[in-house]
Amino acid sequence: MAKLALNADNPQKPPGGPGPALGNPGAAERNPIAGASPPRKRSAGWKLAEEGVCREDLTRLCPKHSWNNNLAVLECLQDRKEETEIAAECNHLLWNYKLNLTTDPKFESVAVEVCKTTISELKECATEELGKGYLVSCLVDHRGNISDYQCNQYITKMTSIVFSDYRLICGFMDKCREDINALRCGSISTGEKDIHSQGEVIACLEKGLVRQAEEQPGAHPIKDDCKKSIMRVAELSSDDFHLDRYLYFACREDRERFCEKTLAGEGRVYKCLFNHKFEEAMTERCREALTTRQKLIAQDYKVSYSLAKACKSDLRKYRCSADSNVPRAREARLSYLLLCLESAVHRGRVVSGECQGEMMDYRRMLMEDFSLSPEIVLQCRAEIEGHCSGLHRKGRTLHCLMRVGRGDMGSIDPNCQRALQSLIQEADPGSDYRIDRALNEACESTCRIKMILSCLMEHLYTEKMVEDCEHRLLELQYFIARDWKLDPVLYKKCQGDAARLCHTHGWNETSELMPPGAIFSCLYRHAYRSVDQGRRLSRDCKVEVQRILHQRALDVKLDPELQRRCMTDLGKWCSEKTEAGQELECLQDHLEDLVSDCRDVVGNLTELESEVTPLPPLPTMQRCVPLLDIQIEALLMQACEPIIQTYCHEVADNQINTGDLMECLVQNKHQKEMNEKCSVGVTHFQLIQIKDFRFSYKFKTACKEDVLKLCPNIKKKVDVVICLSTTVRNDTLQDAKEQRVSIKCRKQLRVEEVEMSEDIRLEPELYDSCKQDINRLCQNVAFGNAQVIECLKENKRQLTQRCHQRIFKLQEVEMVDPELDYQLMRVCKHMIRRFCSESEGKNVLQCLKQNKNSELMDPKCKQMITKRQITQNTDYRLNPVLRKACKADIPKFCQPILNKATADSELEGQVISCLKLKYADQRLSPDCEAQIQVILQESALDYRLDPQLQIHCTQEISRLCPEEAAAQEQTGQVEECLKVNLLKVKQEGCKKEVLNMLKESKADIFVDPVLHTACALDIKHQCAAIPPGRGRQMSCLMEALQDKRVRLQPECKKRLQDRIDMWSYAAKVAPAEGFSDLAMQVMTSPSKNYILTVIGTGVALLFMMGLLCGRFTKRLTQELKDR
């Protein structure tokens, strides 16, 4: 081998130079260098180092040990530093030597002998004509298929000679002559250009090929044969960057700067330089040369030696390559290779790790430099010039185009949008966001465990997310959201379901009938189907669909269908809503105002959202998996974490798509751990639900059949709840044998009713009716905790008529069912557990009233009970127990009052006052009497429980009894004060009410708490055997007072004497209004026996007189008859 190489190293130099060999006889005349060396025969041991024209350059540039080897000298001089000049005569000598070397019969004979086996295997080379240099060029062309070691070594050595000038490459000149001249890439004649810069000619042709691919204005169409030759040259020079002469000279210093330790061969230097392409220290000329080579790789993956070698078997295995004579055939393009192999990976096929590593490098390359994609350059030219100029490096231009595509910087051409979509599919950054350099650099610290894009999306709008990362992430996610395949986790879990239910094709195939954007819509339509509705998604796929819905709730631009249908409404209603998730919330808030198409898609999305159960966030370092919630976005979950951990952790750990966690958050919305963000988010969830009962998953599940049967054509949740509640109430009142509303619906209905009572905004009709009053009377009161409703109740006298009527109706419902009284149930929560744990829900208030004066009663709860008692006493209709007990008595005794009443306004205690008077007359039925007795006892202790007294005596109380009123001891001191100061009372209405109190106290000593307290011991001793009620114990005490044998307690005696004086005065100033009133006064008078004796004597006298008068009249009548 050494001998053969030596013979090949010393060929004879034929006379005449290169001109004739190139078919250009006029070259010698035009170039004096052609005749620099006279033709003479060289000896077998001729050395380049012995030539005088090169001796000086050789001594200056090449090490001495290489002087005896012509090939070493040739390699040294042709790879010289660019700024180092060598003599023109030496240049020409070297050219002639290389040309003669490749055409010398000895050179070919060495090749024939060394590569005998290889030539016989390569049919293309075996047929080449000898003596024209074609044989060696053919072997160089097929050196990748040479397996023989010696032949491979020999051809590798010769390659550097062949590639030093395009004219030495077999057939290149003939195929590209016209294109070289048309593009003015240089002369094909010797001497018109520096011989050793002929690599620039090929570089020029390569740039022309790139301009043609990008369809740049004025681009010259290169012939197909020349295209093939250009790409073949690029492919053959792909393993060693020395063979790309233009790039070698352009990047020699950069190679030493960045890749000094990188060994040449197998494309390693290329890859190293590619990785440093955007370093600040990289020279612009080298960067330009590298970009050109990358663009050629984008057109034909074989131009990348490492990629073609690593993926060769995988390409064959998955049929990703096809033979084609067209250099830019679809199968040769880098994009086709990536799509084909990525499809195999996504389908779960095995692709070698080496190939996947190479694919990742080139996917990163595509995302880093937009100019490597001809479609982007062609279709997005206007957008780049208008918005993204000067941002070329590190993927910034591409992200700028994505921003334009999102609509953040104006509109984008549809062709540009499609080009961006295609590029993102080719690069597939969703599977590993490090492929997107701009995103990776911005998000380095966000998600270090898994590099999939869904991990970053989980941290969107959290404290961990930095602003720059958030922007880059949303720019990319906008395009990934428009093709379900670009989310690798979604595709992996749902590809079977998509093929089964949505008739999808392969990962890199599309269908006009089912475009990529429609696949996800198809998947979520099947996500929540019941068994009866047909085929459903698998559990894993359903989880992923829920994750995507969660992401889309954060930004409407991530939901293509929503953005397309709601563009007008977003501009009209939500132009100022720019924070995370606000746009969707805004659309939900204006659901009734949206156009039909937008309303449908927002309604469907909201319904699907309501069916998803949120999971509490775990620490980031423990997991990087997608959340399952939709309604509760990432920010809200973070805000609600304290309340979840404290009150809802068991629910969160055990629930499966039931909505229990949200229900738990609603129930604990006003705990001290609840912060404003969480509270606002939960309230928004409730407000959205009231627009349509379908938006409440648990309610819809429990009551769907009942709604269809009992409340058809009703959509709003509030109206559905009212409809079902009315049905339940009617069935209960009518003692129906079977409730029409199912038990599971009744249970959920109770939950919904309680939740609605918490915030006035959850009852739209009430809220709309009272909005004006809220702004006027309760503007500083926060919503929630039923505080606004309580404020309206306290200011009931000042409300507008419409609001007043609504509040009255609300109170009527709450009194029938106290569990719907949110404030009462909240304030008295612990007292209910203590005193009323065994009471039914409807009897809770009654139970609390009975235990109101217990020493264990919480003061706040006691105050709330008093408020409700005051409310009940304003109108008998607000006291269901009294209403039932006095059902017959009210129309019998109080009909005139009822005739004046309106349906939705209070009677201000008039009916109850009427019943009190009848109680004093002892004319009520036993049940009614018992209830009035309770009311009398309660109001005797607290004057506020007597509405008529409050109405008529407010000023007198302030004037005569300010200290007693301020004490609020609820021991009857205010009433006692009014009785004592009866003579000082000026207002007739108040005087009348005090007199009524005195009258009522005659009927029962319990109605007079001060007297009862003073005489408690005497009642025990003197009247123990006498049952209370109907004035019996009072009469007993009066008789004891008159009996000198009985010694009453001094305080009791004093109080009794005061009462006698008061009653005497009352009898004078308030004569009996009728016979019954008179009889009552007599029966309760201390002089009852005396009065009855006088009345009896008078009646007897009248009887006797009647008898005598009757005799005279009878006799007179008989005499008249006889006549």
GROMACS .gro file of C-alpha atoms in nm, residues 29-304:
model
  276
   29GLU     CA    1  -0.320   3.303  -2.384
   30ARG     CA    2  -0.532   3.488  -2.132
   31ASN     CA    3  -0.328   3.372  -1.832
   32PRO     CA    4   0.045   3.408  -1.832
   33ILE     CA    5   0.068   3.186  -1.528
   34ALA     CA    6  -0.022   2.895  -1.751
   35GLY     CA    7   0.323   2.908  -1.901
   36ALA     CA    8   0.513   2.971  -1.581
   37SER     CA    9   0.663   2.622  -1.569
   38PRO     CA   10   0.816   2.501  -1.895
   39PRO     CA   11   0.711   2.156  -2.000
   40ARG     CA   12   0.971   1.903  -1.902
   41LYS     CA   13   0.966   1.546  -1.788
   42ARG     CA   14   1.000   1.489  -1.418
   43SER     CA   15   1.185   1.200  -1.268
   44ALA     CA   16   1.007   0.936  -1.068
   45GLY     CA   17   1.127   1.107  -0.749
   46TRP     CA   18   1.006   1.458  -0.833
   47LYS     CA   19   0.903   1.664  -0.531
   48LEU     CA   20   0.691   1.974  -0.506
   49ALA     CA   21   0.939   2.105  -0.251
   50GLU     CA   22   1.207   2.116  -0.520
   51GLU     CA   23   1.011   2.362  -0.738
   52GLY     CA   24   1.152   2.711  -0.712
   53VAL     CA   25   0.816   2.885  -0.749
   54CYS     CA   26   0.692   2.720  -0.426
   55ARG     CA   27   1.013   2.688  -0.226
   56GLU     CA   28   0.975   3.016  -0.040
   57ASP     CA   29   0.610   2.953   0.048
   58LEU     CA   30   0.685   2.596   0.148
   59THR     CA   31   0.969   2.699   0.377
   60ARG     CA   32   0.750   2.968   0.537
   61LEU     CA   33   0.428   2.770   0.581
   62CYS     CA   34   0.496   2.394   0.600
   63PRO     CA   35   0.691   2.192   0.858
   64LYS     CA   36   1.017   2.042   0.725
   65HIS     CA   37   0.919   1.679   0.788
   66SER     CA   38   0.641   1.712   0.528
   67TRP     CA   39   0.865   1.830   0.244
   68ASN     CA   40   0.937   1.481   0.114
   69ASN     CA   41   0.564   1.396   0.075
   70ASN     CA   42   0.391   1.577  -0.210
   71LEU     CA   43   0.040   1.509  -0.067
   72ALA     CA   44   0.140   1.651   0.272
   73VAL     CA   45   0.284   1.961   0.101
   74LEU     CA   46  -0.031   1.998  -0.107
   75GLU     CA   47  -0.255   1.969   0.199
   76CYS     CA   48  -0.041   2.219   0.389
   77LEU     CA   49  -0.047   2.484   0.118
   78GLN     CA   50  -0.413   2.453   0.022
   79ASP     CA   51  -0.525   2.467   0.388
   80ARG     CA   52  -0.311   2.776   0.461
   81LYS     CA   53  -0.443   3.067   0.665
   82GLU     CA   54  -0.674   3.283   0.461
   83GLU     CA   55  -0.474   3.597   0.518
   84THR     CA   56  -0.152   3.420   0.419
   85GLU     CA   57  -0.072   3.473   0.051
   86ILE     CA   58   0.128   3.236  -0.168
   87ALA     CA   59   0.283   3.319  -0.501
   88ALA     CA   60   0.057   3.308  -0.807
   89GLU     CA   61   0.305   3.082  -0.993
   90CYS     CA   62   0.297   2.838  -0.697
   91ASN     CA   63  -0.084   2.848  -0.708
   92HIS     CA   64  -0.083   2.748  -1.071
   93LEU     CA   65   0.174   2.478  -1.016
   94LEU     CA   66  -0.037   2.323  -0.742
   95TRP     CA   67  -0.350   2.333  -0.963
   96ASN     CA   68  -0.168   2.154  -1.248
   97TYR     CA   69  -0.033   1.899  -1.006
   98LYS     CA   70  -0.381   1.820  -0.864
   99LEU     CA   71  -0.539   1.802  -1.207
  100ASN     CA   72  -0.263   1.576  -1.343
  101LEU     CA   73  -0.283   1.368  -1.027
  102THR     CA   74  -0.655   1.292  -1.072
  103THR     CA   75  -0.617   1.221  -1.446
  104ASP     CA   76  -0.284   1.039  -1.437
  105PRO     CA   77  -0.313   0.672  -1.540
  106LYS     CA   78  -0.082   0.577  -1.254
  107PHE     CA   79  -0.313   0.742  -1.006
  108GLU     CA   80  -0.608   0.555  -1.149
  109SER     CA   81  -0.409   0.232  -1.166
  110VAL     CA   82  -0.332   0.264  -0.793
  111ALA     CA   83  -0.701   0.318  -0.727
  112VAL     CA   84  -0.789   0.016  -0.941
  113GLU     CA   85  -0.540  -0.199  -0.757
  114VAL     CA   86  -0.619  -0.080  -0.403
  115CYS     CA   87  -0.998  -0.076  -0.455
  116LYS     CA   88  -1.032  -0.379  -0.685
  117THR     CA   89  -1.297  -0.545  -0.468
  118THR     CA   90  -1.484  -0.221  -0.410
  119ILE     CA   91  -1.494  -0.126  -0.780
  120SER     CA   92  -1.645  -0.460  -0.869
  121GLU     CA   93  -1.913  -0.403  -0.606
  122LEU     CA   94  -1.989  -0.048  -0.724
  123LYS     CA   95  -2.134  -0.087  -1.070
  124GLU     CA   96  -2.143   0.290  -1.126
  125CYS     CA   97  -1.764   0.314  -1.085
  126ALA     CA   98  -1.675  -0.006  -1.275
  127THR     CA   99  -1.816   0.141  -1.596
  128GLU     CA  100  -1.627   0.472  -1.577
  129GLU     CA  101  -1.379   0.547  -1.856
  130LEU     CA  102  -1.016   0.554  -1.739
  131GLY     CA  103  -0.782   0.848  -1.798
  132LYS     CA  104  -1.039   1.126  -1.737
  133GLY     CA  105  -1.035   1.132  -1.356
  134TYR     CA  106  -1.388   1.000  -1.335
  135LEU     CA  107  -1.295   0.678  -1.155
  136VAL     CA  108  -1.145   0.848  -0.848
  137SER     CA  109  -1.432   1.101  -0.839
  138CYS     CA  110  -1.682   0.815  -0.851
  139LEU     CA  111  -1.510   0.638  -0.563
  140VAL     CA  112  -1.512   0.961  -0.363
  141ASP     CA  113  -1.880   0.998  -0.446
  142HIS     CA  114  -1.952   0.651  -0.302
  143ARG     CA  115  -1.699   0.646  -0.024
  144GLY     CA  116  -1.975   0.598   0.233
  145ASN     CA  117  -2.036   0.250   0.085
  146ILE     CA  118  -1.669   0.145   0.082
  147SER     CA  119  -1.609  -0.125   0.340
  148ASP     CA  120  -1.253  -0.222   0.244
  149TYR     CA  121  -1.013  -0.056   0.487
  150GLN     CA  122  -0.721   0.011   0.253
  151CYS     CA  123  -0.947   0.145  -0.019
  152ASN     CA  124  -1.129   0.364   0.233
  153GLN     CA  125  -0.801   0.508   0.362
  154TYR     CA  126  -0.677   0.580   0.013
  155ILE     CA  127  -1.000   0.746  -0.103
  156THR     CA  128  -1.021   0.951   0.218
  157LYS     CA  129  -0.676   1.087   0.144
  158MET     CA  130  -0.770   1.169  -0.213
  159THR     CA  131  -1.099   1.336  -0.107
  160SER     CA  132  -0.924   1.646   0.021
  161ILE     CA  133  -0.766   1.690  -0.321
  162VAL     CA  134  -1.087   1.637  -0.514
  163PHE     CA  135  -1.293   1.873  -0.294
  164SER     CA  136  -1.039   2.154  -0.307
  165ASP     CA  137  -1.188   2.263  -0.640
  166TYR     CA  138  -1.531   2.206  -0.786
  167ARG     CA  139  -1.380   2.144  -1.130
  168LEU     CA  140  -1.216   1.829  -1.000
  169ILE     CA  141  -1.550   1.678  -0.892
  170CYS     CA  142  -1.678   1.434  -1.148
  171GLY     CA  143  -1.918   1.602  -1.391
  172PHE     CA  144  -1.986   1.900  -1.165
  173MET     CA  145  -1.861   2.158  -1.411
  174ASP     CA  146  -2.063   2.020  -1.701
  175LYS     CA  147  -2.385   2.012  -1.499
  176CYS     CA  148  -2.351   2.354  -1.336
  177ARG     CA  149  -2.168   2.562  -1.599
  178GLU     CA  150  -2.478   2.764  -1.697
  179ASP     CA  151  -2.590   2.821  -1.336
  180ILE     CA  152  -2.242   2.936  -1.233
  181ASN     CA  153  -2.241   3.195  -1.508
  182ALA     CA  154  -2.604   3.299  -1.444
  183LEU     CA  155  -2.543   3.349  -1.072
  184ARG     CA  156  -2.200   3.506  -1.136
  185CYS     CA  157  -2.046   3.266  -0.890
  186GLY     CA  158  -1.703   3.285  -1.055
  187SER     CA  159  -1.521   3.177  -1.369
  188ILE     CA  160  -1.484   2.823  -1.491
  189SER     CA  161  -1.159   2.931  -1.655
  190THR     CA  162  -0.823   2.909  -1.487
  191GLY     CA  163  -0.676   3.222  -1.347
  192GLU     CA  164  -0.981   3.447  -1.332
  193LYS     CA  165  -1.026   3.359  -0.967
  194ASP     CA  166  -0.797   3.250  -0.690
  195ILE     CA  167  -0.757   2.879  -0.748
  196HIS     CA  168  -0.775   2.795  -0.377
  197SER     CA  169  -1.095   2.993  -0.320
  198GLN     CA  170  -1.294   2.785  -0.568
  199GLY     CA  171  -1.498   2.664  -0.266
  200GLU     CA  172  -1.668   2.999  -0.285
  201VAL     CA  173  -1.817   2.895  -0.618
  202ILE     CA  174  -1.995   2.602  -0.457
  203ALA     CA  175  -2.094   2.825  -0.165
  204CYS     CA  176  -2.240   3.071  -0.411
  205LEU     CA  177  -2.439   2.795  -0.579
  206GLU     CA  178  -2.561   2.673  -0.243
  207LYS     CA  179  -2.685   3.021  -0.154
  208GLY     CA  180  -2.859   3.039  -0.489
  209LEU     CA  181  -3.030   2.709  -0.415
  210VAL     CA  182  -3.145   2.843  -0.076
  211ARG     CA  183  -3.281   3.165  -0.232
  212GLN     CA  184  -3.476   2.956  -0.482
  213ALA     CA  185  -3.622   2.741  -0.204
  214GLU     CA  186  -3.728   3.055  -0.017
  215GLU     CA  187  -3.872   3.200  -0.339
  216GLN     CA  188  -3.688   3.524  -0.284
  217PRO     CA  189  -3.746   3.797  -0.540
  218GLY     CA  190  -3.517   3.758  -0.842
  219ALA     CA  191  -3.404   3.408  -0.741
  220HIS     CA  192  -3.248   3.216  -1.032
  221PRO     CA  193  -3.402   2.871  -1.098
  222ILE     CA  194  -3.114   2.622  -1.082
  223LYS     CA  195  -3.135   2.318  -1.311
  224ASP     CA  196  -3.225   1.988  -1.150
  225ASP     CA  197  -2.895   1.822  -1.252
  226CYS     CA  198  -2.701   2.103  -1.091
  227LYS     CA  199  -2.922   2.090  -0.780
  228LYS     CA  200  -2.846   1.724  -0.747
  229SER     CA  201  -2.476   1.789  -0.785
  230ILE     CA  202  -2.479   2.069  -0.529
  231MET     CA  203  -2.662   1.855  -0.274
  232ARG     CA  204  -2.437   1.560  -0.347
  233VAL     CA  205  -2.127   1.770  -0.288
  234ALA     CA  206  -2.274   1.893   0.039
  235GLU     CA  207  -2.357   1.536   0.138
  236LEU     CA  208  -2.008   1.407   0.054
  237SER     CA  209  -1.848   1.683   0.256
  238SER     CA  210  -2.074   1.619   0.557
  239ASP     CA  211  -1.838   1.405   0.764
  240ASP     CA  212  -1.532   1.632   0.760
  241PHE     CA  213  -1.565   2.006   0.762
  242HIS     CA  214  -1.227   2.034   0.580
  243LEU     CA  215  -1.410   1.916   0.269
  244ASP     CA  216  -1.646   2.214   0.266
  245ARG     CA  217  -1.377   2.450   0.152
  246TYR     CA  218  -1.575   2.770   0.189
  247LEU     CA  219  -1.696   2.682   0.538
  248TYR     CA  220  -1.350   2.555   0.633
  249PHE     CA  221  -1.184   2.885   0.549
  250ALA     CA  222  -1.473   3.091   0.694
  251CYS     CA  223  -1.476   2.905   1.026
  252ARG     CA  224  -1.114   2.804   1.080
  253GLU     CA  225  -1.058   3.055   1.361
  254ASP     CA  226  -1.398   2.983   1.516
  255ARG     CA  227  -1.317   2.614   1.514
  256GLU     CA  228  -1.001   2.686   1.712
  257ARG     CA  229  -1.195   2.916   1.946
  258PHE     CA  230  -1.497   2.696   2.018
  259CYS     CA  231  -1.414   2.342   1.904
  260GLU     CA  232  -1.044   2.307   1.953
  261LYS     CA  233  -1.076   1.972   2.130
  262THR     CA  234  -1.339   1.834   1.892
  263LEU     CA  235  -1.196   1.564   1.667
  264ALA     CA  236  -1.258   1.599   1.296
  265GLY     CA  237  -1.474   1.342   1.118
  266GLU     CA  238  -1.832   1.213   1.137
  267GLY     CA  239  -1.966   1.567   1.131
  268ARG     CA  240  -1.851   1.642   1.487
  269VAL     CA  241  -1.696   1.979   1.404
  270TYR     CA  242  -2.010   2.085   1.218
  271LYS     CA  243  -2.227   2.004   1.519
  272CYS     CA  244  -1.994   2.183   1.756
  273LEU     CA  245  -2.000   2.496   1.541
  274PHE     CA  246  -2.378   2.474   1.506
  275ASN     CA  247  -2.409   2.475   1.885
  276HIS     CA  248  -2.200   2.793   1.907
  277LYS     CA  249  -2.358   2.963   1.609
  278PHE     CA  250  -2.515   3.245   1.809
  279GLU     CA  251  -2.225   3.308   2.044
  280GLU     CA  252  -2.114   3.670   2.049
  281ALA     CA  253  -1.758   3.572   1.960
  282MET     CA  254  -1.865   3.381   1.647
  283THR     CA  255  -1.757   3.565   1.331
  284GLU     CA  256  -2.037   3.677   1.102
  285ARG     CA  257  -1.885   3.507   0.799
  286CYS     CA  258  -1.871   3.172   0.977
  287ARG     CA  259  -2.226   3.217   1.108
  288GLU     CA  260  -2.343   3.283   0.754
  289ALA     CA  261  -2.165   2.975   0.619
  290LEU     CA  262  -2.310   2.759   0.898
  291THR     CA  263  -2.660   2.890   0.829
  292THR     CA  264  -2.627   2.804   0.461
  293ARG     CA  265  -2.523   2.451   0.548
  294GLN     CA  266  -2.812   2.417   0.793
  295LYS     CA  267  -3.052   2.529   0.522
  296LEU     CA  268  -2.914   2.257   0.294
  297ILE     CA  269  -2.969   2.004   0.574
  298ALA     CA  270  -3.329   2.126   0.600
  299GLN     CA  271  -3.368   2.046   0.230
  300ASP     CA  272  -3.190   1.709   0.248
  301TYR     CA  273  -3.115   1.537   0.577
  302LYS     CA  274  -2.828   1.346   0.412
  303VAL     CA  275  -2.623   1.665   0.418
  304SER     CA  276  -2.594   1.592   0.793
   0.00000   0.00000   0.00000
